Short mmCIF file of N, CA and C in Angstrom, two decimals:
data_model
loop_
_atom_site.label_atom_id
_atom_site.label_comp_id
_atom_site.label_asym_id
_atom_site.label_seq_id
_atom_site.Cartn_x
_atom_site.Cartn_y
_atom_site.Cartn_z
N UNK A 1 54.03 24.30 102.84
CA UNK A 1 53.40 25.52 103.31
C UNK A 1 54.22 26.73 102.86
N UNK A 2 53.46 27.88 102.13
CA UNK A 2 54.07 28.56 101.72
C UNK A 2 55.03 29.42 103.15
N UNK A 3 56.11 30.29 102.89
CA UNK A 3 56.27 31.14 103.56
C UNK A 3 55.83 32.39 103.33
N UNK A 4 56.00 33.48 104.64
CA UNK A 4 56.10 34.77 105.01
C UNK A 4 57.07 35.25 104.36
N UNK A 5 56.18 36.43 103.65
CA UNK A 5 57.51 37.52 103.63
C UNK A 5 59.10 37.66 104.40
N UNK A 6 58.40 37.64 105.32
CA UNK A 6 59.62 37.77 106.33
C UNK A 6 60.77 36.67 106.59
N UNK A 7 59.89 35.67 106.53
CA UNK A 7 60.42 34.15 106.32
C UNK A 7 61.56 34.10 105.42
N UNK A 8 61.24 34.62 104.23
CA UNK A 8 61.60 34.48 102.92
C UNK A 8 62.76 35.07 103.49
N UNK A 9 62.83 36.11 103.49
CA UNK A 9 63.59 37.68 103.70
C UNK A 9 64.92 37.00 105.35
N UNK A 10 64.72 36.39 106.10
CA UNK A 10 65.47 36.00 106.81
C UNK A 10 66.05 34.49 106.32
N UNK A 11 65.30 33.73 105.21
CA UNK A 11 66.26 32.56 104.63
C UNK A 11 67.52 33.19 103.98
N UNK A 12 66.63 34.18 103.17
CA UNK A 12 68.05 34.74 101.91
C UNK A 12 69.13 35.22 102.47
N UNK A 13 68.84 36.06 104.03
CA UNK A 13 70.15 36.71 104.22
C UNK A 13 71.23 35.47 104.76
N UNK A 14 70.31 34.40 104.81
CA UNK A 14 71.45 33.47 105.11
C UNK A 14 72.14 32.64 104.56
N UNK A 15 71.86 33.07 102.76
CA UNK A 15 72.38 32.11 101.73
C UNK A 15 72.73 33.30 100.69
N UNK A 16 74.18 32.92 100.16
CA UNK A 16 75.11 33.72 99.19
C UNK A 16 74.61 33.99 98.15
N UNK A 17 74.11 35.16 97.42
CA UNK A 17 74.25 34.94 96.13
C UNK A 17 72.65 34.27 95.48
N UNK A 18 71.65 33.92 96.25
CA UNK A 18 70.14 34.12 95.87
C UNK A 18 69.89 35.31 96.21
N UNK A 19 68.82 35.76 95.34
CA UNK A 19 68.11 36.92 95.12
C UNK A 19 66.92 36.24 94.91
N UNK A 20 65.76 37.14 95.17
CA UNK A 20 64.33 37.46 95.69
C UNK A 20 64.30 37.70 93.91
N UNK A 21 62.85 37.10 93.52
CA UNK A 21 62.86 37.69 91.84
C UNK A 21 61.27 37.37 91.76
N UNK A 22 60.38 38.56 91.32
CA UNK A 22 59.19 38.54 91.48
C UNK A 22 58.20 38.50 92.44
N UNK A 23 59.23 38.58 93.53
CA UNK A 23 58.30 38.31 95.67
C UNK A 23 57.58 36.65 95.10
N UNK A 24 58.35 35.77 94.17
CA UNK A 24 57.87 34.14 93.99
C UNK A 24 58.85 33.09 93.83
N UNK A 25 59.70 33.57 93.26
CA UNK A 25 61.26 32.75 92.90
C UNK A 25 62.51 33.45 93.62
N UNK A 26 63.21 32.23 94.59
CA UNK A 26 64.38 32.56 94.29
C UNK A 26 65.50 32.32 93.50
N UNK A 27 66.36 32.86 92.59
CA UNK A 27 67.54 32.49 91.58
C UNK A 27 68.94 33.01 91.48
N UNK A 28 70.04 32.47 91.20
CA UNK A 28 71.27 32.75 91.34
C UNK A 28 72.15 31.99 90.54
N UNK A 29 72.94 32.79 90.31
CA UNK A 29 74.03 31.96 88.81
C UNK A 29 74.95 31.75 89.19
N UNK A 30 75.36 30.66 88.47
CA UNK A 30 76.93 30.12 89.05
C UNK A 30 77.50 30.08 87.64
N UNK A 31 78.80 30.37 87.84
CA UNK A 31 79.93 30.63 86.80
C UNK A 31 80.92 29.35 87.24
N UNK A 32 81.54 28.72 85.97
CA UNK A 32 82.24 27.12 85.84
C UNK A 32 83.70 28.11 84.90
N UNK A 33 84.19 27.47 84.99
CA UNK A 33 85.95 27.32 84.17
C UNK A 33 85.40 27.22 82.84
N UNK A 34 84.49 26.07 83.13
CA UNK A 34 84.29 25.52 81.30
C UNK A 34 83.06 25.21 81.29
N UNK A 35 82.69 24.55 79.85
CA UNK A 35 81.18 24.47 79.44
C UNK A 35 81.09 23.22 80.48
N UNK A 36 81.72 22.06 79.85
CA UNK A 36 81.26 20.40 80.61
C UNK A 36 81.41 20.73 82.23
N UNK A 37 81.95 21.64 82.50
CA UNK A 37 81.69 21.60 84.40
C UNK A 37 80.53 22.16 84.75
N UNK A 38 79.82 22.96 83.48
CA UNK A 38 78.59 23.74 83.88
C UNK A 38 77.47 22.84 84.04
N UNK A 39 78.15 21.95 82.96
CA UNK A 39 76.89 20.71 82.58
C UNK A 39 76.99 19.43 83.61
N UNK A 40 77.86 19.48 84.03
CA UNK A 40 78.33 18.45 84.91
C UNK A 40 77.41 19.02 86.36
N UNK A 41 77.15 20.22 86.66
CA UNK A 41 76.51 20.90 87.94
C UNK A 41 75.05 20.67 87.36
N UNK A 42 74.37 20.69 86.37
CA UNK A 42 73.29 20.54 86.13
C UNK A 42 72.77 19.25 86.27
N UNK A 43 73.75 18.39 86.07
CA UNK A 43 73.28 17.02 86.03
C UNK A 43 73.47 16.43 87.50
N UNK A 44 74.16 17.32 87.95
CA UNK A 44 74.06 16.71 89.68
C UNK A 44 72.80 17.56 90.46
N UNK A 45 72.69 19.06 90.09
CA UNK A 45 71.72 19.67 90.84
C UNK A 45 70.27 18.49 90.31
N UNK A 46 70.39 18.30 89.02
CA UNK A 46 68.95 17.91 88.57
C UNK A 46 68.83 16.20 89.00
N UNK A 47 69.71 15.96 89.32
CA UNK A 47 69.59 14.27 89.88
C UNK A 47 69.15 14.42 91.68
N UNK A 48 69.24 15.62 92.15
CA UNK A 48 69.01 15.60 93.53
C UNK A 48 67.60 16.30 93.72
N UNK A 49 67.40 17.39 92.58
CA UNK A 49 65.62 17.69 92.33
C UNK A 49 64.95 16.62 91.75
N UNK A 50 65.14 15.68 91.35
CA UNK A 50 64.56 14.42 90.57
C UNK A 50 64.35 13.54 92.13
N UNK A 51 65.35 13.99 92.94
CA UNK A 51 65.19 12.68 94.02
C UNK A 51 64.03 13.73 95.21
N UNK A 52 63.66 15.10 94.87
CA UNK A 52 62.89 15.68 96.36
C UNK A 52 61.59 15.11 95.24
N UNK A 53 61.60 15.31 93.86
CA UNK A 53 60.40 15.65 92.83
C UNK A 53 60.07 16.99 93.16
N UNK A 54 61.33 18.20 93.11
CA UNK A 54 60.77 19.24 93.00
C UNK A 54 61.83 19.65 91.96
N UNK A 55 61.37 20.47 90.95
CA UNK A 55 62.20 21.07 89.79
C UNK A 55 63.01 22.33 89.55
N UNK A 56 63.63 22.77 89.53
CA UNK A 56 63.97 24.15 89.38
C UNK A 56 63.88 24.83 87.59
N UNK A 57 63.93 25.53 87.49
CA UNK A 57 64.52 26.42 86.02
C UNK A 57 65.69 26.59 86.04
N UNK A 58 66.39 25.61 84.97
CA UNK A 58 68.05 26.10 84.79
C UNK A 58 67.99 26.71 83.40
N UNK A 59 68.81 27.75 83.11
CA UNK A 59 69.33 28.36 81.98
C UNK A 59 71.22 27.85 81.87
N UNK A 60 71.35 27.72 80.59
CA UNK A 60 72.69 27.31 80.58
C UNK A 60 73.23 28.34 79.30
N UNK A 61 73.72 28.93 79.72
CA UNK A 61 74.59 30.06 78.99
C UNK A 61 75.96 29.54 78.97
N UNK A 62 76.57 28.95 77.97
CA UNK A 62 77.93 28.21 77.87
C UNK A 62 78.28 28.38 79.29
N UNK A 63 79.14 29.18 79.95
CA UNK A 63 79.53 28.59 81.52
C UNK A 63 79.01 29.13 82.42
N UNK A 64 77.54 30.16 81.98
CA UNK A 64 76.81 30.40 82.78
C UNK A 64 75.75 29.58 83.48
N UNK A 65 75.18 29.26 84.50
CA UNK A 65 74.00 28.43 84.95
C UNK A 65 73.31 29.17 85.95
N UNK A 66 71.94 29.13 85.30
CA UNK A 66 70.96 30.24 86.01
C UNK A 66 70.21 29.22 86.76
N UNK A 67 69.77 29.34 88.16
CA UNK A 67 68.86 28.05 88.90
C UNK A 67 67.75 29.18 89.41
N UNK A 68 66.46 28.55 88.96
CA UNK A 68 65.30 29.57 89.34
C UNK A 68 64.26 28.64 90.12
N UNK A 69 63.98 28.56 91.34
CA UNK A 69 63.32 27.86 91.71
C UNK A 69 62.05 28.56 92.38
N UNK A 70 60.72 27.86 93.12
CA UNK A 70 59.51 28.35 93.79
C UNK A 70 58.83 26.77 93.87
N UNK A 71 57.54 27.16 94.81
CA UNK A 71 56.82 26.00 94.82
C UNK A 71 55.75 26.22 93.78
N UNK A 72 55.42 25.21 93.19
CA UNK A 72 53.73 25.87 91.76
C UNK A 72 52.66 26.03 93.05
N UNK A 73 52.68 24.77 93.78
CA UNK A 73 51.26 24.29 94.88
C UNK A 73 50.99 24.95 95.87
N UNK A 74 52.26 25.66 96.12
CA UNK A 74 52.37 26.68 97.43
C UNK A 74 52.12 28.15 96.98
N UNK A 75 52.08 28.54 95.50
CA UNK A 75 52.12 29.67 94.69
C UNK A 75 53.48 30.45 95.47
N UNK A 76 54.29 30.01 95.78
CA UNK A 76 55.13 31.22 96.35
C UNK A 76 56.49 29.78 97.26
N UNK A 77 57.45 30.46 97.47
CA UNK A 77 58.43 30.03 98.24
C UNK A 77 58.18 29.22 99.54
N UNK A 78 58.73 28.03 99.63
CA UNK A 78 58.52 27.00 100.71
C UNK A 78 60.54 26.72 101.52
N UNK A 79 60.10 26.24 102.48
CA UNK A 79 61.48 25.11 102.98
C UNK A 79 61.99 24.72 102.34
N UNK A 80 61.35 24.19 101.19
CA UNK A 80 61.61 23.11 100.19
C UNK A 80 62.97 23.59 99.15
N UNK A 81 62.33 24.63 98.90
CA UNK A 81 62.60 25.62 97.60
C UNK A 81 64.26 26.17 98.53
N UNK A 82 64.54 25.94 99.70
CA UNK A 82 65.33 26.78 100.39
C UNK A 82 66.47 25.79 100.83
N UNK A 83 65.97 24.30 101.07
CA UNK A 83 66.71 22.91 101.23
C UNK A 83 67.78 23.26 100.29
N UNK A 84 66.75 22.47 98.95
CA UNK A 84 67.43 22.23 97.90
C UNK A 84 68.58 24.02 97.21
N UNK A 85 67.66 24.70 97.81
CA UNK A 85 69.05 25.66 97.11
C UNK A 85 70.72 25.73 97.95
N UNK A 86 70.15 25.55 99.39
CA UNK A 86 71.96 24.90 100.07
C UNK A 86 71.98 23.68 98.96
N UNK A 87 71.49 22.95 98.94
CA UNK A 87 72.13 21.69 98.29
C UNK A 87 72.58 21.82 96.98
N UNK A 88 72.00 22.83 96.31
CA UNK A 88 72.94 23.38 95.17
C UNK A 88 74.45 23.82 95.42
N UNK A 89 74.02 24.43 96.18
CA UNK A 89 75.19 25.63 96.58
C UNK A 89 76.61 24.43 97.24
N UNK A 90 75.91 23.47 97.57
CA UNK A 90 76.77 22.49 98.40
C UNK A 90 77.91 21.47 97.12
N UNK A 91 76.94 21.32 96.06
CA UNK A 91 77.71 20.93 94.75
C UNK A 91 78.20 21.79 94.56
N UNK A 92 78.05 23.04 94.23
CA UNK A 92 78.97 24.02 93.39
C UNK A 92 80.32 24.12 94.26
N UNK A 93 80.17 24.59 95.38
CA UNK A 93 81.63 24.18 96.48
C UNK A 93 82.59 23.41 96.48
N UNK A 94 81.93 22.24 95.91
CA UNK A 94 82.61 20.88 95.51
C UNK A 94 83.44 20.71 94.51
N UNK A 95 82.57 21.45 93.19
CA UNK A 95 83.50 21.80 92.09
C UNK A 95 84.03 22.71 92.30
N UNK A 96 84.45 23.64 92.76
CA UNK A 96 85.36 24.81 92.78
C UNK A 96 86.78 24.36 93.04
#
């Protein structure tokens, strides 16, 4: 079920570093030491979206990593989309 504006707007203030992009996606970049740790976060974020079957948009800029996520079915931002971005955020912690 999609969310509310407002919804939306009270998840983000409670997570670091996502931003609101288009009032449909939220996205946020994480910066690595090196290239293989960037790639090493992609392959863990994308083994844990492989396990909800929901996908995000990664960009990989040598040690940049861009994660752009939304629901397609919901046309707009869900729970879902808000889970999995702590659970990003929960790997990246890990590597630091």
């Amino acid at each position: 079920m999609r969310l509310t504006e407002e919804e939306v707007q009270s998840l983000l203030q409670e997570m670091e570093g996502w931003k609101l992009v288009e009032e449909r996606w939220i996205a946020k970049k994480y910066r690595f030491q090196d290239y293989l740790q960037g790639i090493e976060f992609v392959r863990q974020i994308a083994a844990i979206s492989e396990e909800a079957n929901h996908h995000p948009f990664i960009s990989i800029d040598y040690k940049l990593i861009t994660v752009k996520i939304s629901s397609w079915r919901a046309k707009g931002l869900t729970k879902l989309d808000f889970e999995l971005a702590k659970k990003y955020d929960e790997v990246y912690d890990k590597m630091k």
